Amino acid sequence: MKFCPDCGAPTETRVPEGDTRPRAVCTACRAIHYINPKLVLGTIPVWNDQILLCRRAIEPRYGLWTLPAGFMEIGESTAQGAMRETLEEAGARVTLGPLFSVFDIPHVDQVHLFYTAQLNDLDFAAGEESLEVRLFREHEIPWQQLAFRTVTATLRFYFYDRRTGQCLVHTGDIRDIELPHDAPPALDQPR
Amino acid sequence: MKFCPDCGAPTETRVPEGDTRPRAVCTACRAIHYINPKLVLGTIPVWNDQILLCRRAIEPRYGLWTLPAGFMEIGESTAQGAMRETLEEAGARVTLGPLFSVFDIPHVDQVHLFYTAQLNDLDFAAGEESLEVRLFREHEIPWQQLAFRTVTATLRFYFYDRRTGQCLVHTGDIRDIELPHDAPPALDQPR
């Protein structure tokens, strides 16, 4: 942040009094500007034994598959944001279930949060940011073509939990997450 | 955001092409600036049957009691941020347990996230943003003097779960949260 969003004067980077970290401080109006990580909200849209995935029409990871997800907007709850992204990217209306995963990606200053969701119907279609949208059974998931590690982890845990009856919220730094051991062999290939 | 943080020119508020919401767009360099909700991270620091609370030395809610918590910083995970805030505000070193609550506060564009935590020792002390820090048993909690609804809800669920053995992550819009029914009568007073 080179210029003050409040008054347009140049900022300087320094540790404000009583703070412990360098911040962008305005050289004219003295306003302190904080930069904080962002929340990305998504769903695991389920139809019987199938999961809805979107193929990305935007960078980063153009052409790869993902769960519908995007940045949380001002004025909404995490649940509302997750449903909005599912509608925008997959044209799909869902009924949310419990929170499923909360993964930290500190190297890009994001936290990714996924809710389980039931598709209300099969009336879905690719939104502006998707090339295509389709349902996958577990053995059809394009594991080598997934866009983000948080999506891979969320899907791996989802299928593991479905097989084992495990029911919990998966959390942690995505760089440290140990994926479930008993996944089908195909999933254990390096990626 | 009145001025562009990248170049200092005035911004205008309009819906960028392909977007659905008004954004601050720079009139000179055309940069689009997004504003997103912030994450607040905290802990429930436990020592046997007692919980560590901090009395706030800053606004808002100066003088009221809270769990140690604060804004997530760039470069850290939610777990690291929760431990950092506990050290800064309560001088306390903790060992984190599972994620306990994720509450939306859409009217102030925040998401509050609390981890359970065990105090490593009794070597704690008020940080710069706390007037005092002390341990409370359930019947000693100053319910009418708590700073934030997310803290009230987190503590109410914590004690309920401890009594009942319930083990889950509590989520939802803080305006809609139904607090547990079997709480002691004193907690059911309006506030």
PDB file of C-alpha atoms in Angstrom, chain B residues 34-142:
ATOM      1  CA  TYR B  34     -11.683  -5.289  -2.929  1.00  0.00           C
ATOM      2  CA  ILE B  35     -12.685  -5.018   0.709  1.00  0.00           C
ATOM      3  CA  ASN B  36     -13.284  -8.305   2.518  1.00  0.00           C
ATOM      4  CA  PRO B  37     -14.353  -9.394   6.000  1.00  0.00           C
ATOM      5  CA  LYS B  38     -11.689  -9.973   8.642  1.00  0.00           C
ATOM      6  CA  LEU B  39     -10.956 -12.984  10.801  1.00  0.00           C
ATOM      7  CA  VAL B  40     -10.665 -12.587  14.571  1.00  0.00           C
ATOM      8  CA  LEU B  41      -8.820 -15.442  16.290  1.00  0.00           C
ATOM      9  CA  GLY B  42      -8.963 -16.422  19.936  1.00  0.00           C
ATOM     10  CA  THR B  43      -8.678 -19.204  22.477  1.00  0.00           C
ATOM     11  CA  ILE B  44     -10.602 -20.643  25.410  1.00  0.00           C
ATOM     12  CA  PRO B  45      -7.640 -20.999  27.805  1.00  0.00           C
ATOM     13  CA  VAL B  46      -8.443 -23.701  30.354  1.00  0.00           C
ATOM     14  CA  TRP B  47      -6.761 -24.597  33.649  1.00  0.00           C
ATOM     15  CA  ASN B  48      -8.582 -27.555  35.236  1.00  0.00           C
ATOM     16  CA  ASP B  49     -12.165 -26.276  35.712  1.00  0.00           C
ATOM     17  CA  GLN B  50     -11.204 -22.622  35.231  1.00  0.00           C
ATOM     18  CA  ILE B  51     -11.146 -20.319  32.180  1.00  0.00           C
ATOM     19  CA  LEU B  52      -8.786 -17.389  31.670  1.00  0.00           C
ATOM     20  CA  LEU B  53     -10.493 -14.103  30.779  1.00  0.00           C
ATOM     21  CA  CYS B  54      -9.030 -10.653  30.041  1.00  0.00           C
ATOM     22  CA  ARG B  55     -10.567  -7.306  31.003  1.00  0.00           C
ATOM     23  CA  ARG B  56     -10.242  -4.962  28.044  1.00  0.00           C
ATOM     24  CA  ALA B  57      -7.981  -1.916  28.326  1.00  0.00           C
ATOM     25  CA  ILE B  58      -9.034  -0.678  24.872  1.00  0.00           C
ATOM     26  CA  GLU B  59     -12.164   0.352  23.017  1.00  0.00           C
ATOM     27  CA  PRO B  60     -14.563  -0.984  22.016  1.00  0.00           C
ATOM     28  CA  ARG B  61     -15.955  -2.402  25.259  1.00  0.00           C
ATOM     29  CA  TYR B  62     -13.287  -0.916  27.533  1.00  0.00           C
ATOM     30  CA  GLY B  63     -13.479  -2.541  30.983  1.00  0.00           C
ATOM     31  CA  LEU B  64     -15.508  -5.569  29.899  1.00  0.00           C
ATOM     32  CA  TRP B  65     -14.283  -9.171  29.962  1.00  0.00           C
ATOM     33  CA  THR B  66     -13.332 -11.236  26.957  1.00  0.00           C
ATOM     34  CA  LEU B  67     -11.513 -14.320  25.803  1.00  0.00           C
ATOM     35  CA  PRO B  68      -8.078 -13.450  24.411  1.00  0.00           C
ATOM     36  CA  ALA B  69      -8.604 -12.740  20.688  1.00  0.00           C
ATOM     37  CA  GLY B  70      -7.637 -10.360  17.921  1.00  0.00           C
ATOM     38  CA  PHE B  71      -7.288  -9.828  14.192  1.00  0.00           C
ATOM     39  CA  MET B  72      -5.483 -12.464  12.149  1.00  0.00           C
ATOM     40  CA  GLU B  73      -2.184 -11.172  10.769  1.00  0.00           C
ATOM     41  CA  ILE B  74      -0.539 -11.696   7.410  1.00  0.00           C
ATOM     42  CA  GLY B  75       1.717 -14.787   7.278  1.00  0.00           C
ATOM     43  CA  GLU B  76       0.219 -16.786  10.124  1.00  0.00           C
ATOM     44  CA  SER B  77      -2.221 -19.685  10.420  1.00  0.00           C
ATOM     45  CA  THR B  78      -5.428 -19.406  12.438  1.00  0.00           C
ATOM     46  CA  ALA B  79      -3.850 -21.588  15.139  1.00  0.00           C
ATOM     47  CA  GLN B  80      -0.687 -19.447  15.271  1.00  0.00           C
ATOM     48  CA  GLY B  81      -2.758 -16.263  15.417  1.00  0.00           C
ATOM     49  CA  ALA B  82      -4.920 -17.590  18.247  1.00  0.00           C
ATOM     50  CA  MET B  83      -1.810 -18.509  20.269  1.00  0.00           C
ATOM     51  CA  ARG B  84      -0.159 -15.150  19.498  1.00  0.00           C
ATOM     52  CA  GLU B  85      -3.195 -13.215  20.724  1.00  0.00           C
ATOM     53  CA  THR B  86      -3.319 -15.303  23.895  1.00  0.00           C
ATOM     54  CA  LEU B  87       0.315 -14.472  24.579  1.00  0.00           C
ATOM     55  CA  GLU B  88      -0.089 -10.765  23.736  1.00  0.00           C
ATOM     56  CA  GLU B  89      -3.277 -10.114  25.696  1.00  0.00           C
ATOM     57  CA  ALA B  90      -2.926 -12.536  28.594  1.00  0.00           C
ATOM     58  CA  GLY B  91       0.804 -13.267  28.688  1.00  0.00           C
ATOM     59  CA  ALA B  92      -0.219 -16.917  28.553  1.00  0.00           C
ATOM     60  CA  ARG B  93       1.379 -19.842  26.751  1.00  0.00           C
ATOM     61  CA  VAL B  94      -1.138 -22.481  25.711  1.00  0.00           C
ATOM     62  CA  THR B  95      -1.315 -25.827  23.979  1.00  0.00           C
ATOM     63  CA  LEU B  96      -4.085 -25.677  21.414  1.00  0.00           C
ATOM     64  CA  GLY B  97      -6.856 -28.225  21.243  1.00  0.00           C
ATOM     65  CA  PRO B  98      -9.523 -28.555  18.534  1.00  0.00           C
ATOM     66  CA  LEU B  99     -11.318 -25.683  16.842  1.00  0.00           C
ATOM     67  CA  PHE B 100     -14.366 -24.874  18.986  1.00  0.00           C
ATOM     68  CA  SER B 101     -16.437 -22.121  17.334  1.00  0.00           C
ATOM     69  CA  VAL B 102     -16.695 -20.172  14.080  1.00  0.00           C
ATOM     70  CA  PHE B 103     -19.225 -17.353  14.386  1.00  0.00           C
ATOM     71  CA  ASP B 104     -20.232 -14.876  11.680  1.00  0.00           C
ATOM     72  CA  ILE B 105     -20.808 -11.237  12.596  1.00  0.00           C
ATOM     73  CA  PRO B 106     -21.859  -9.940   9.172  1.00  0.00           C
ATOM     74  CA  HIS B 107     -22.995  -6.537  10.460  1.00  0.00           C
ATOM     75  CA  VAL B 108     -19.380  -5.717  11.369  1.00  0.00           C
ATOM     76  CA  ASP B 109     -17.802  -7.855   8.615  1.00  0.00           C
ATOM     77  CA  GLN B 110     -15.976 -10.192  10.954  1.00  0.00           C
ATOM     78  CA  VAL B 111     -15.714 -13.934  11.510  1.00  0.00           C
ATOM     79  CA  HIS B 112     -14.664 -14.968  15.042  1.00  0.00           C
ATOM     80  CA  LEU B 113     -12.886 -18.273  15.448  1.00  0.00           C
ATOM     81  CA  PHE B 114     -12.009 -19.803  18.833  1.00  0.00           C
ATOM     82  CA  TYR B 115      -9.782 -22.779  19.630  1.00  0.00           C
ATOM     83  CA  THR B 116      -9.887 -24.730  22.866  1.00  0.00           C
ATOM     84  CA  ALA B 117      -6.558 -24.442  24.685  1.00  0.00           C
ATOM     85  CA  GLN B 118      -4.821 -25.725  27.791  1.00  0.00           C
ATOM     86  CA  LEU B 119      -2.726 -23.244  29.767  1.00  0.00           C
ATOM     87  CA  ASN B 120       0.834 -24.550  29.967  1.00  0.00           C
ATOM     88  CA  ASP B 121       1.338 -22.978  33.415  1.00  0.00           C
ATOM     89  CA  LEU B 122      -0.014 -20.226  35.680  1.00  0.00           C
ATOM     90  CA  ASP B 123       2.559 -17.702  34.522  1.00  0.00           C
ATOM     91  CA  PHE B 124       0.145 -15.220  32.908  1.00  0.00           C
ATOM     92  CA  ALA B 125      -0.201 -11.442  33.168  1.00  0.00           C
ATOM     93  CA  ALA B 126      -2.176  -8.624  31.563  1.00  0.00           C
ATOM     94  CA  GLY B 127      -0.754  -7.458  28.238  1.00  0.00           C
ATOM     95  CA  GLU B 128      -0.922  -3.885  26.916  1.00  0.00           C
ATOM     96  CA  GLU B 129      -4.537  -4.276  25.799  1.00  0.00           C
ATOM     97  CA  SER B 130      -5.767  -5.813  29.081  1.00  0.00           C
ATOM     98  CA  LEU B 131      -6.491  -4.189  32.455  1.00  0.00           C
ATOM     99  CA  GLU B 132      -6.368  -7.524  34.262  1.00  0.00           C
ATOM    100  CA  VAL B 133      -6.360 -11.233  33.543  1.00  0.00           C
ATOM    101  CA  ARG B 134      -7.755 -13.911  35.829  1.00  0.00           C
ATOM    102  CA  LEU B 135      -9.161 -17.408  36.044  1.00  0.00           C
ATOM    103  CA  PHE B 136     -12.900 -17.987  36.498  1.00  0.00           C
ATOM    104  CA  ARG B 137     -14.906 -21.042  37.465  1.00  0.00           C
ATOM    105  CA  GLU B 138     -18.235 -21.397  35.653  1.00  0.00           C
ATOM    106  CA  HIS B 139     -20.284 -19.832  38.473  1.00  0.00           C
ATOM    107  CA  GLU B 140     -17.854 -16.898  38.647  1.00  0.00           C
ATOM    108  CA  ILE B 141     -18.038 -15.899  34.971  1.00  0.00           C
ATOM    109  CA  PRO B 142     -19.152 -12.238  34.737  1.00  0.00           C
TER     110      PRO B 142
END
